[in-house]
Short mmCIF file of C-alpha atoms and ligand atoms in Angstrom, two decimals:
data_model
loop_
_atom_site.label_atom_id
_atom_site.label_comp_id
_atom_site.label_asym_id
_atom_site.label_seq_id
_atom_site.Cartn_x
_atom_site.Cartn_y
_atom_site.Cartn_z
CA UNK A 133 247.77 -12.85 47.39
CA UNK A 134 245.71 -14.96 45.49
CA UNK A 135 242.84 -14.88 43.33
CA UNK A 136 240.38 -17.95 42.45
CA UNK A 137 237.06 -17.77 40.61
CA UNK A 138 234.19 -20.60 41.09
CA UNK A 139 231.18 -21.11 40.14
CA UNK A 140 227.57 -22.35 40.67
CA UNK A 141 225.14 -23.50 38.31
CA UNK A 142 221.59 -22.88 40.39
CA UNK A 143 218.03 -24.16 39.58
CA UNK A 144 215.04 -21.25 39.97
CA UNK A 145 211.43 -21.17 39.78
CA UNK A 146 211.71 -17.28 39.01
CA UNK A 147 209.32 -14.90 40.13
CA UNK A 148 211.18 -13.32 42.83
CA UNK A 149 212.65 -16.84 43.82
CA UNK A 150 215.25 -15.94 46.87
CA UNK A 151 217.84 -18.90 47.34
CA UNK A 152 220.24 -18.79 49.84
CA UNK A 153 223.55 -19.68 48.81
CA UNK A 154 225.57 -18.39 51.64
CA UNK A 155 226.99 -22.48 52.30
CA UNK A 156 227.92 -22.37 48.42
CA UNK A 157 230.31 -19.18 49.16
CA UNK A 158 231.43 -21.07 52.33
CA UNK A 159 232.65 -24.37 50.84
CA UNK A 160 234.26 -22.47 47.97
CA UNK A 161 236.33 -20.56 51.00
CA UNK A 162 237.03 -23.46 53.25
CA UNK A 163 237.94 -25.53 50.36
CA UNK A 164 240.78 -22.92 49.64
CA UNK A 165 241.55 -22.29 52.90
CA UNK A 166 241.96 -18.70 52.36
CA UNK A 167 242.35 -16.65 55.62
CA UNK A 168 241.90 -13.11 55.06
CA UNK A 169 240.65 -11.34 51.90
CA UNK A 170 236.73 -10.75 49.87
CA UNK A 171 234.37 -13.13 48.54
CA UNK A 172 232.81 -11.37 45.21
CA UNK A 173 229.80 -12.85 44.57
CA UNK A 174 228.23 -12.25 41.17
CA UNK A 175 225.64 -13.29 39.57
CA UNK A 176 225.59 -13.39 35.69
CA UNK A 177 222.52 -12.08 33.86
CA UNK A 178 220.12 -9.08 33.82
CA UNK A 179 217.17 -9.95 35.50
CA UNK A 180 218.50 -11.51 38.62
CA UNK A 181 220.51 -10.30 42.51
CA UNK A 182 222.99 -10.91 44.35
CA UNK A 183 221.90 -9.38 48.20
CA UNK A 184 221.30 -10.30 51.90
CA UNK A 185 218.55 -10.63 53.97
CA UNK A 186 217.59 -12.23 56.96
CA UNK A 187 216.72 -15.74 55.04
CA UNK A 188 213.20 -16.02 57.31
CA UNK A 189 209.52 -17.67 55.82
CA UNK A 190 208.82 -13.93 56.68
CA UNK A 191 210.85 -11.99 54.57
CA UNK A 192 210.97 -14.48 52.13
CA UNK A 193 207.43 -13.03 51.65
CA UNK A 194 207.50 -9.47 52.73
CA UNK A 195 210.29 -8.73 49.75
CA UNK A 196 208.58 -9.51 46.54
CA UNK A 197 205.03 -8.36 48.27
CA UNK A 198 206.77 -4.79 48.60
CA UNK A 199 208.54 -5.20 45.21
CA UNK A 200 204.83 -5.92 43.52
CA UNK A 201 204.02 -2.29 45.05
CA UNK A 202 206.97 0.02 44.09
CA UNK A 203 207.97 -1.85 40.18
CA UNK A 204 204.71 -3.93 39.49
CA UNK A 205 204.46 -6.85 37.31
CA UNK A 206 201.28 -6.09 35.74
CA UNK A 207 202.39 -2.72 34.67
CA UNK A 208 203.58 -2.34 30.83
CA UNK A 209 207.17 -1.31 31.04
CA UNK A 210 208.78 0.29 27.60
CA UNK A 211 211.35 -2.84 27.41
CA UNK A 212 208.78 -4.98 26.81
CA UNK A 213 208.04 -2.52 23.59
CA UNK A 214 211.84 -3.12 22.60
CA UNK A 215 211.98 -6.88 22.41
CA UNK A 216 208.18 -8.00 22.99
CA UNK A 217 208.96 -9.59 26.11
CA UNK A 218 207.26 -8.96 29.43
CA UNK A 219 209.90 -9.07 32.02
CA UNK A 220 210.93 -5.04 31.72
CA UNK A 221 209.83 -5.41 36.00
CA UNK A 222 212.74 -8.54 36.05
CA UNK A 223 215.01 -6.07 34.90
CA UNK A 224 214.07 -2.87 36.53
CA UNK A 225 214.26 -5.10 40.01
CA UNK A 226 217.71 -6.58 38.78
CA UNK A 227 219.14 -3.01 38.33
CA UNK A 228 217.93 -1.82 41.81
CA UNK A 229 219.21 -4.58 43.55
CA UNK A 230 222.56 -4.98 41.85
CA UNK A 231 224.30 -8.15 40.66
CA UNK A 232 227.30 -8.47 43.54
CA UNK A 233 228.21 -8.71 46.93
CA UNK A 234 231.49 -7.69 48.55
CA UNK A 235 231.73 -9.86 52.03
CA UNK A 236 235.11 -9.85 53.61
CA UNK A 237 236.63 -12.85 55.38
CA UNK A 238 239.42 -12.75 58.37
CA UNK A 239 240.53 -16.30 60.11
CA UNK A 240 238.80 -18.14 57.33
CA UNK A 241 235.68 -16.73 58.28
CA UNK A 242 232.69 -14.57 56.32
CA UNK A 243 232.21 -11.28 58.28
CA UNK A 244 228.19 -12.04 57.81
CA UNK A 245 225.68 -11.52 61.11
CA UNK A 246 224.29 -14.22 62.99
CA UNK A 247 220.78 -13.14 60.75
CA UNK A 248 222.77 -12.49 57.72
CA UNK A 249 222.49 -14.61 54.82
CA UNK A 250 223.72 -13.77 51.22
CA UNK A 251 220.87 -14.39 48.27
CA UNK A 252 220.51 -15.13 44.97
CA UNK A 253 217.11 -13.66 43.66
CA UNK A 254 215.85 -14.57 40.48
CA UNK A 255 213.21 -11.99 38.81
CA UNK A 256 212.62 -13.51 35.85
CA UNK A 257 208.99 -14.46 35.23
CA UNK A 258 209.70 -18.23 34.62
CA UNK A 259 212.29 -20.79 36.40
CA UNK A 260 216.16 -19.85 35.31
CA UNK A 261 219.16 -21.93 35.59
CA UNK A 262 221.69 -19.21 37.02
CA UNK A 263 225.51 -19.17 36.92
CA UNK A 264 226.81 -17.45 40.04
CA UNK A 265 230.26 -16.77 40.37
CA UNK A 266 232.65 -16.68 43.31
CA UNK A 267 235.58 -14.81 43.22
CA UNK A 268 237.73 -15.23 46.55
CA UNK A 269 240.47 -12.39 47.05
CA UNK A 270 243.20 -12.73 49.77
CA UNK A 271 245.93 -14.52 51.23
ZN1 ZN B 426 213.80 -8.68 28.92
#
């Protein structure tokens, strides 16, 4: 078994910025030519995802319109008290959402749905350069 860590430097524009970097896992697996195992999928930071969604103009709009109704933006959140910053609703969404994905592989392969694409989401309240990392378990 083998295990091989990559990573991705990616450009955001923050603000609930959803990138799809489901090709990015993809070339790190067929570049290996690994055949059966997991792709972790990380992102490094506090105020940022790692998820799936159906990567649609829809969605793409429906997510941070129902994320601006359950952890607002506007709202005063008590992290902002701790450091003076206002991105407490970066990090509330961060924690919610988690910062990895587990997608298995078989025949060289991601296990994902036709619809299923796996996203980076970037919180923040300005543009980010993230650092997502690819670790590719298996054989
Ligand atoms: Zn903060």
């Amino acid at each position: 078994m083998k295990i091989i860590t990559e990573q991705h430097i990616i450009k955001t524009t923050g603000n609930c910025d959803i990138v799809d970097i489901t090709e990015n896992v993809r070339y790190n697996l067929l570049t290996h030519k690994l055949k059966h195992g997991n792709a972790n999928v990380f992102v490094v930071g506090s105020t940022a995802s790692i998820s799936t969604i159906e990567y649609e103009p829809g969605l793409k709009k429906d997510l941070p319109e129902i994320l601006e109704k359950f952890i607002p933006s506007n709202k005063r959140y008590h992290h902002d008290d701790t450091w003076g910053d206002h991105n407490g609703h970066s990090h509330l969404r961060s924690t919610l959402f988690g910062c990895s994905q587990t997608v298995p592989f078989v025949n060289g392969e991601l296990l994902l749905g036709t619809w299923q694409q796996i996203i980076l989401i970037d919180f923040d309240e300005r543009p980010r350069t993230r650092k997502v990392i690819v670790q590719l378990i298996g054989e």
